[in-house]
Tab-separated table of N, CA and C in Angstrom:
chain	number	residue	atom	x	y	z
A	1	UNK	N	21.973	-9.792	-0.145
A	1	UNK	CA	21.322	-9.276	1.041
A	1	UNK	C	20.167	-8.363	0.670
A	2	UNK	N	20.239	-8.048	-0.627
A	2	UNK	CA	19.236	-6.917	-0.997
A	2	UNK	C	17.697	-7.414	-0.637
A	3	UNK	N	17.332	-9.063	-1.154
A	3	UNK	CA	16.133	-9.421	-0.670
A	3	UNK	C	16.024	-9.766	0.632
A	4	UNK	N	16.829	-9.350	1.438
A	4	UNK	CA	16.350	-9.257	2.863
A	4	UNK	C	15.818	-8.022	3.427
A	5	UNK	N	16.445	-7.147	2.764
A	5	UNK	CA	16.270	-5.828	3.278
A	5	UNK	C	15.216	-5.260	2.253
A	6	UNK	N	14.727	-5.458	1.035
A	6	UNK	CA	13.852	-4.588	0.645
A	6	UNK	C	12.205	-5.141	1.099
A	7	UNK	N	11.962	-5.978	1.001
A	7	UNK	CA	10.276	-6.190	2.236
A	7	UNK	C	10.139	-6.019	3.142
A	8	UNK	N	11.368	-5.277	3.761
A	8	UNK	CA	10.964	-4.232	5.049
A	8	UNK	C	11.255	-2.699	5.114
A	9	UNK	N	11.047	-2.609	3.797
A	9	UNK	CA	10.729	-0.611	3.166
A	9	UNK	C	9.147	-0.629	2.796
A	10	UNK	N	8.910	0.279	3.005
A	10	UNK	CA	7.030	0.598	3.267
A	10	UNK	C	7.228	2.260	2.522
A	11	UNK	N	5.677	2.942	2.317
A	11	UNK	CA	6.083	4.104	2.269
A	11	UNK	C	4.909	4.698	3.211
A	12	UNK	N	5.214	5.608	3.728
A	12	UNK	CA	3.998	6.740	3.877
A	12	UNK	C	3.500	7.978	3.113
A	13	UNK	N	2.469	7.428	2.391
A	13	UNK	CA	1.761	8.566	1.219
A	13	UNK	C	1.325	10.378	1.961
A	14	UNK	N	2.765	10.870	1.022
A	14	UNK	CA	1.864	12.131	0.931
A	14	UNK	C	1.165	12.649	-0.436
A	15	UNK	N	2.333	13.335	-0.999
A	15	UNK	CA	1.887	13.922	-2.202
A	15	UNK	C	0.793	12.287	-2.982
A	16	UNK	N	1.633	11.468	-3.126
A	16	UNK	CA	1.157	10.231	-3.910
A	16	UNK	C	1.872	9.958	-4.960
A	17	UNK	N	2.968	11.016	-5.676
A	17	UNK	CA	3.522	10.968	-7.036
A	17	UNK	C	4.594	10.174	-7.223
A	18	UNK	N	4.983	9.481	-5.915
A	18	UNK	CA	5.794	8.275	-6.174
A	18	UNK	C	6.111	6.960	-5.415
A	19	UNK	N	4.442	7.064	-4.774
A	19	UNK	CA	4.180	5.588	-4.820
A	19	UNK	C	2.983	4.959	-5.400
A	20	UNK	N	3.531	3.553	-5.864
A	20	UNK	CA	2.617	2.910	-6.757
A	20	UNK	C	1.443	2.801	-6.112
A	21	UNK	N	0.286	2.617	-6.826
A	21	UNK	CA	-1.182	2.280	-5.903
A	21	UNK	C	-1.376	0.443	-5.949
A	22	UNK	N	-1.040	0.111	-6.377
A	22	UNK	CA	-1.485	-1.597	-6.525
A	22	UNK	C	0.453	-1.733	-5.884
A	23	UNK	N	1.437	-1.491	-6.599
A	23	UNK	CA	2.528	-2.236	-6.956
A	23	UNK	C	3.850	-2.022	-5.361
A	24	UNK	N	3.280	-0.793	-4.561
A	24	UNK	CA	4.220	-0.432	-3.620
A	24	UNK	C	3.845	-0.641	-2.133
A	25	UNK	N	4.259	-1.177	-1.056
A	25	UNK	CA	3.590	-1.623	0.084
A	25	UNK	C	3.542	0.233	0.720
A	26	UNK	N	2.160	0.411	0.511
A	26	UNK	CA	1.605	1.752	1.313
A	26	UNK	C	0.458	1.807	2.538
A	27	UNK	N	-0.119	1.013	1.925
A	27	UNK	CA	-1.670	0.180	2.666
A	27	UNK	C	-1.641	-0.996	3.258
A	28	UNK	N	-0.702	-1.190	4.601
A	28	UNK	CA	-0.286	-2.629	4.694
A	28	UNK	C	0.856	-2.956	4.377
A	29	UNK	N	0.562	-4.579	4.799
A	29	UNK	CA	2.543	-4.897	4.905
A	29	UNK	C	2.842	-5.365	3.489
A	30	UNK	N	1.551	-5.600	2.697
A	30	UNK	CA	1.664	-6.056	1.488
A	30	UNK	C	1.608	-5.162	0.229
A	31	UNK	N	2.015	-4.931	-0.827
A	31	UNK	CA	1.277	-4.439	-2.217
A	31	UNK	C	-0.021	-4.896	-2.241
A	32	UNK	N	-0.948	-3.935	-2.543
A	32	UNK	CA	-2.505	-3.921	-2.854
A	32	UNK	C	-2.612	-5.162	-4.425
A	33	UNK	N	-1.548	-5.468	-4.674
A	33	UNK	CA	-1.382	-6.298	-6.105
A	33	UNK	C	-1.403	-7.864	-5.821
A	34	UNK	N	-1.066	-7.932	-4.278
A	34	UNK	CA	-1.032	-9.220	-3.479
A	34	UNK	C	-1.812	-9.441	-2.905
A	35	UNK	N	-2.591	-8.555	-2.054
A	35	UNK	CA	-3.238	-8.704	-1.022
A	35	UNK	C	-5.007	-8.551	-1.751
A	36	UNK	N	-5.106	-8.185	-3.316
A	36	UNK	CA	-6.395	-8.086	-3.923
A	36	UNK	C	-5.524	-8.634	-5.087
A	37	UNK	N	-5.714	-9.742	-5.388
A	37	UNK	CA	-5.178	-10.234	-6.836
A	37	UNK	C	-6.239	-10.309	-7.639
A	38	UNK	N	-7.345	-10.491	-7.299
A	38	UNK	CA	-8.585	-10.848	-8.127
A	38	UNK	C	-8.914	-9.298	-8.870
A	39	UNK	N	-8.782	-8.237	-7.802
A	39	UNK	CA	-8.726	-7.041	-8.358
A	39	UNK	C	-7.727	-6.287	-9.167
A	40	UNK	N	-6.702	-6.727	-9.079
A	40	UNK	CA	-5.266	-6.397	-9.596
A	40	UNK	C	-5.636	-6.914	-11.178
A	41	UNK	N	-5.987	-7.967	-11.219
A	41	UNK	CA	-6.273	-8.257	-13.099
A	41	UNK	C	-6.910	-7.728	-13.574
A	42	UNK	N	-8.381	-6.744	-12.353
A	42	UNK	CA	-9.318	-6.450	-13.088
A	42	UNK	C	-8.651	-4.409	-13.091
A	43	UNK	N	-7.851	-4.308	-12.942
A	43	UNK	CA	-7.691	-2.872	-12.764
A	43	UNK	C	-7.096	-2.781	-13.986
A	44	UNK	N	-8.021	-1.146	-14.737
A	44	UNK	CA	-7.635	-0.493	-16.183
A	44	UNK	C	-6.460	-0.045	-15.914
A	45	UNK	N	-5.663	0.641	-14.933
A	45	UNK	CA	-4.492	1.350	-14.902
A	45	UNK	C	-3.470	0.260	-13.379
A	46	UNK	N	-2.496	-0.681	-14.160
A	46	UNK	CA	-2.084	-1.071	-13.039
A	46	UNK	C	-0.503	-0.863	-12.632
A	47	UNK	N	-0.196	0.388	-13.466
A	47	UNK	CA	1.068	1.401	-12.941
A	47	UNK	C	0.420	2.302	-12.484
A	48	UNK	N	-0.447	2.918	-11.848
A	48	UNK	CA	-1.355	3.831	-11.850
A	48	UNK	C	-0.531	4.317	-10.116
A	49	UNK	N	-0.482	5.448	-10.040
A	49	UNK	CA	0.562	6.151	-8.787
A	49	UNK	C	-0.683	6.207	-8.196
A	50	UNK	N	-0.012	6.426	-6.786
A	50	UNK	CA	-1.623	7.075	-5.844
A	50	UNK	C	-2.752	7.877	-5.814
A	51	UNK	N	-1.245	9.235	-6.412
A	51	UNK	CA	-2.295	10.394	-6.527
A	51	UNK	C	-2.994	10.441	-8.039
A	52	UNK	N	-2.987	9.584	-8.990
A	52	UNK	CA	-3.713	9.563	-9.975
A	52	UNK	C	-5.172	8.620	-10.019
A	53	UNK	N	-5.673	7.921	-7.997
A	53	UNK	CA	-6.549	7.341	-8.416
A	53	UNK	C	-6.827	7.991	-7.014
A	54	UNK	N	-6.596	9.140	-6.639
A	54	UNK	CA	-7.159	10.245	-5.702
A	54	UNK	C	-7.938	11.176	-5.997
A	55	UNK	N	-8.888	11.640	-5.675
A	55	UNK	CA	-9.518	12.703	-6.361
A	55	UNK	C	-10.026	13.809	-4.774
A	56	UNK	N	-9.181	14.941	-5.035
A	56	UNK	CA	-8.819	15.499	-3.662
A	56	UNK	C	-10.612	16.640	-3.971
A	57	UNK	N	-11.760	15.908	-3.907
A	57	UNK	CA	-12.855	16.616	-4.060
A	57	UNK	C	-14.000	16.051	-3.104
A	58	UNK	N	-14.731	17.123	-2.641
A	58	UNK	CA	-15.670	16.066	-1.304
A	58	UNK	C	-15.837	16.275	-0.056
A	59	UNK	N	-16.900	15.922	0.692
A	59	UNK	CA	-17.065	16.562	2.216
A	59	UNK	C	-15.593	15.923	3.105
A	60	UNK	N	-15.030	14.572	2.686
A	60	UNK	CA	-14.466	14.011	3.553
A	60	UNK	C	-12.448	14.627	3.067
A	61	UNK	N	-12.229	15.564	2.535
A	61	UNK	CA	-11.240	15.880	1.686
A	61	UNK	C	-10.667	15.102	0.357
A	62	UNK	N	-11.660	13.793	-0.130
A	62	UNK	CA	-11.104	13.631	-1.334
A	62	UNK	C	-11.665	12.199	-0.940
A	63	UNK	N	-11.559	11.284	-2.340
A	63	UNK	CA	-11.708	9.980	-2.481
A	63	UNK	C	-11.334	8.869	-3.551
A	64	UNK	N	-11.485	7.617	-3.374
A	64	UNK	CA	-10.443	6.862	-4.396
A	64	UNK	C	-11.575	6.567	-5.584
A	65	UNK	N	-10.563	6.994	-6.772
A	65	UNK	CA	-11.344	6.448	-7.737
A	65	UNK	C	-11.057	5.499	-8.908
A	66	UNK	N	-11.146	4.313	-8.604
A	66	UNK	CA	-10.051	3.330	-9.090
A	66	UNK	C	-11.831	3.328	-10.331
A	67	UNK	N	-10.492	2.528	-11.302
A	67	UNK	CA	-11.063	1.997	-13.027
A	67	UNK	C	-10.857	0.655	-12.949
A	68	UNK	N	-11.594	0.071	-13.203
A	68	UNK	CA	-11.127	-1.328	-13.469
A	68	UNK	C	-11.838	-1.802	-14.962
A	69	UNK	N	-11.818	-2.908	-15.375
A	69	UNK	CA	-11.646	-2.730	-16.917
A	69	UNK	C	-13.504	-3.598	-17.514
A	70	UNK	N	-13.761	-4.066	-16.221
A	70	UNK	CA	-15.375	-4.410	-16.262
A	70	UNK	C	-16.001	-4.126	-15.112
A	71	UNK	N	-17.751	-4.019	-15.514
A	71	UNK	CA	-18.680	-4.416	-13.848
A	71	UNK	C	-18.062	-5.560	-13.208
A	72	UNK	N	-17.916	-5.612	-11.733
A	72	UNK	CA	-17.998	-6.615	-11.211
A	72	UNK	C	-19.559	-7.145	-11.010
A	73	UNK	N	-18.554	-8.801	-10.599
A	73	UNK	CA	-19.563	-9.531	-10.278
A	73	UNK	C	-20.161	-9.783	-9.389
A	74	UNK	N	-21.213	-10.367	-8.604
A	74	UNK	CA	-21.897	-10.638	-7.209
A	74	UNK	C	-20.820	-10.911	-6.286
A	75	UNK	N	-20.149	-11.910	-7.071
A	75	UNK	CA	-19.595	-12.369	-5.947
A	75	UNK	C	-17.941	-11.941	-5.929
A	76	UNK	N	-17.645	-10.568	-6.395
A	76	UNK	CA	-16.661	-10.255	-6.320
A	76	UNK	C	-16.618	-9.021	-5.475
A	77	UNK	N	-17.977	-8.501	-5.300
A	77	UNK	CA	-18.348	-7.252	-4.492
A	77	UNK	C	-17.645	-7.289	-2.965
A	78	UNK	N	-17.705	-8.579	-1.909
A	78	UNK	CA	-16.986	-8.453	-1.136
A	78	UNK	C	-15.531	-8.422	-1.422
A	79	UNK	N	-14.951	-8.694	-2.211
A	79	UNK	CA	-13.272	-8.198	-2.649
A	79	UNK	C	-13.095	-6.662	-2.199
A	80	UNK	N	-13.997	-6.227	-3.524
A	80	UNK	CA	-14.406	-4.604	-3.468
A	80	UNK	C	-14.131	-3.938	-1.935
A	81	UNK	N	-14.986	-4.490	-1.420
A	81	UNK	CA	-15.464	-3.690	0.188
A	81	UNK	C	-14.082	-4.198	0.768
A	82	UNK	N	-13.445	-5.074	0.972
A	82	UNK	CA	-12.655	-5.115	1.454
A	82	UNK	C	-11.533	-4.924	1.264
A	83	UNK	N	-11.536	-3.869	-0.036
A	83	UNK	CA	-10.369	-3.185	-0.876
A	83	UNK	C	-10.783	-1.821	-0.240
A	84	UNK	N	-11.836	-1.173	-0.049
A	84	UNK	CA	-12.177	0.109	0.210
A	84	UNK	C	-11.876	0.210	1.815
A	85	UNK	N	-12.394	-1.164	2.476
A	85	UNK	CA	-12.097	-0.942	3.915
A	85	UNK	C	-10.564	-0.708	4.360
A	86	UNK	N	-9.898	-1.183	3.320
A	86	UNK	CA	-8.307	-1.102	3.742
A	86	UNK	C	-7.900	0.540	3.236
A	87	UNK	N	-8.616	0.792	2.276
A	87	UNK	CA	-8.370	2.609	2.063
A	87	UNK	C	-8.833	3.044	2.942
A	88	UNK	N	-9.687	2.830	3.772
A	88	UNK	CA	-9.988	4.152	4.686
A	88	UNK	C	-9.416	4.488	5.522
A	89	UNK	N	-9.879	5.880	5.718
A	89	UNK	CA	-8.900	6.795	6.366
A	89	UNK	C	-7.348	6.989	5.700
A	90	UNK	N	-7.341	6.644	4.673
A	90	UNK	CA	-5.682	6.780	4.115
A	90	UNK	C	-6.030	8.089	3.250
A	91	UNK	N	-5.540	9.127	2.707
A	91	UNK	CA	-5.306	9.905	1.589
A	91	UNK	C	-3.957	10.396	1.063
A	92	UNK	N	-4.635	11.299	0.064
A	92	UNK	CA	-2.883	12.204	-0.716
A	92	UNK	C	-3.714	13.763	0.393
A	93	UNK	N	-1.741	13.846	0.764
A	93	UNK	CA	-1.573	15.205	1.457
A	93	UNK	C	-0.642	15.770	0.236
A	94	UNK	N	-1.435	16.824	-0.660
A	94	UNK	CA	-0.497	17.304	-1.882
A	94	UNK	C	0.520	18.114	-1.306
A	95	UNK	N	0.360	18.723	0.565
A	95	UNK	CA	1.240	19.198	0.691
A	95	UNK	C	2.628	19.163	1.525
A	96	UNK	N	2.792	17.450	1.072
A	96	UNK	CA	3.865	17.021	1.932
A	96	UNK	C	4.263	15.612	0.735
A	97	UNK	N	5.399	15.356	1.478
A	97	UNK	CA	6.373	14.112	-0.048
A	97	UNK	C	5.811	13.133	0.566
A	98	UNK	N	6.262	12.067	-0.154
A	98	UNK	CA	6.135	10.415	-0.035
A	98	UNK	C	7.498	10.344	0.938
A	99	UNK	N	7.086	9.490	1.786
A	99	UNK	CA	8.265	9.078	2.518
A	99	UNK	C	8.618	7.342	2.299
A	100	UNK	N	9.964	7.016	2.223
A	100	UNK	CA	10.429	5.522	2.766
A	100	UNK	C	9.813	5.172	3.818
A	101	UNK	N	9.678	4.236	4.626
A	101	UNK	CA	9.441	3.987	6.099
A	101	UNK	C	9.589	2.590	6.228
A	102	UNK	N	10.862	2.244	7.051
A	102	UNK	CA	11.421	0.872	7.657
A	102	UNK	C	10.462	0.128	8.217
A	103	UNK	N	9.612	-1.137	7.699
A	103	UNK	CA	8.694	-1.583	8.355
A	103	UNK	C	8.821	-2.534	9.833
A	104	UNK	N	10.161	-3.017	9.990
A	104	UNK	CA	10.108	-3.446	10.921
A	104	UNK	C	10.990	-2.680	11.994
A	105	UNK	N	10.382	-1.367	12.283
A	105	UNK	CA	10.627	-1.014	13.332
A	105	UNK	C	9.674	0.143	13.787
A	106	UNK	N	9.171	0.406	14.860
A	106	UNK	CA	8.130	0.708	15.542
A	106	UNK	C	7.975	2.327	15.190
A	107	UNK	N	9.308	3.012	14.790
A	107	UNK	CA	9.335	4.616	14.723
A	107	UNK	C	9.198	4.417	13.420
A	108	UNK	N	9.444	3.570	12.429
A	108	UNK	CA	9.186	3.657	10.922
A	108	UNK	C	11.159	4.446	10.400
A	109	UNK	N	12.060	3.943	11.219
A	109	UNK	CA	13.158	4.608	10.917
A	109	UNK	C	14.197	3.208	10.710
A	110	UNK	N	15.039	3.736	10.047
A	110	UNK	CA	16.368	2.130	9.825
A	110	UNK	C	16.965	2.488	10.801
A	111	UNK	N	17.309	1.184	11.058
A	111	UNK	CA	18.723	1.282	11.706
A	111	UNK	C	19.675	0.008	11.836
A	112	UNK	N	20.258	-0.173	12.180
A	112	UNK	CA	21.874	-1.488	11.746
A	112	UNK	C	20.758	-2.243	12.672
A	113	UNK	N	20.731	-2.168	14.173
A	113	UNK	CA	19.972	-2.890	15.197
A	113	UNK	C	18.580	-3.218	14.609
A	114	UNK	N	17.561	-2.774	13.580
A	114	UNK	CA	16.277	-3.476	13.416
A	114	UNK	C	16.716	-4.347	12.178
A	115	UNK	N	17.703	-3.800	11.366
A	115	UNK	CA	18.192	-4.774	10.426
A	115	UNK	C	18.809	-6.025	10.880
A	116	UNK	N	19.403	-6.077	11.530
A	116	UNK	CA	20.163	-7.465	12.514
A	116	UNK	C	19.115	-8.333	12.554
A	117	UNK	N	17.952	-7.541	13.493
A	117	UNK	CA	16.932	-8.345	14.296
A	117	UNK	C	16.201	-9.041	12.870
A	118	UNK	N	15.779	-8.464	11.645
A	118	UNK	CA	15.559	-9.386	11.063
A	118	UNK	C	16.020	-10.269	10.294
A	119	UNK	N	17.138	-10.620	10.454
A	119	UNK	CA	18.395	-11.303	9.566
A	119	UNK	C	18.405	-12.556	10.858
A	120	UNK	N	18.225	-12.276	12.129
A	120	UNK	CA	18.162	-13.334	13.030
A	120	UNK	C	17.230	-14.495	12.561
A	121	UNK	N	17.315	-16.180	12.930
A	121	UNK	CA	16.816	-16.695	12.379
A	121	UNK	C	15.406	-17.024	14.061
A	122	UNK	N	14.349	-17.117	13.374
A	122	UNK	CA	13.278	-17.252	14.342
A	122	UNK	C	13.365	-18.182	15.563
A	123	UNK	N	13.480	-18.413	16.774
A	123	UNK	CA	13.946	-18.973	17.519
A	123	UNK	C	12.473	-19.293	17.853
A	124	UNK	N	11.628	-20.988	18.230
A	124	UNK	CA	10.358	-21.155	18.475
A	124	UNK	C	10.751	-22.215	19.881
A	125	UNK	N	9.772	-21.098	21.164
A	125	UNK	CA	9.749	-21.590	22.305
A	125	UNK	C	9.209	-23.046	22.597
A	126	UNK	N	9.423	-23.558	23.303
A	126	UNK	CA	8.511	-24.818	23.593
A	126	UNK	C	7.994	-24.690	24.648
């Protein structure tokens, strides 16, 4: 039952110190390792935690500063942008934890009843 229930744990980033930046679903329903694979090969640090590719400096309170291991290319630049568009507005709050958060349920909380509901098998109307 365990792979039923763990792709619907998410986290919400505070501090950043213990969730992954590519490897943990924080940004979305996916890992940033799935959802940018082209970028995921090209990243220098790909255990790299949140708050180590945060840099809490800047008019806007801080910004991401990912390494990757070459220049990109022309035509990899829209990857890019659409790796940055999914960061925005996200940061590290150094002064609050990382939380769990149940993705399929609307308060971000478990419970027996949202676990059921996804163990149900999809019922398609006609």
């Amino acid at each position: 039952m365990g792979h039923l229930v763990t792709p619907s744990f998410g986290f919400v980033v505070g501090d950043g110190k213990k969730v992954g930046f590519w490897k943990d679903k924080w940004c979305g329903t996916i890992p940033l390792c799935e959802a940018f694979p082209s970028l995921y090969v090209l990243a220098s640090y790909k255990e790299a935690w949140v708050n180590e590719v945060w840099t809490a400096e800047g008019e806007r309170g801080g910004s991401w500063n990912l390494c990757f291991n070459r220049p990109f290319n022309d035509w990899e630049l829209e990857e890019v942008e659409r790796l940055f568009c999914c960061l925005e507005g996200k940061k590290v709050r150094v002064d609050e934890e990382d939380m769990v958060r149940w993705m399929d349920s609307k308060d971000g909380v478990f419970s027996v009843k949202s676990l059921y509901k996804t163990m149900q098998p999809v019922s398609l109307v006609s």
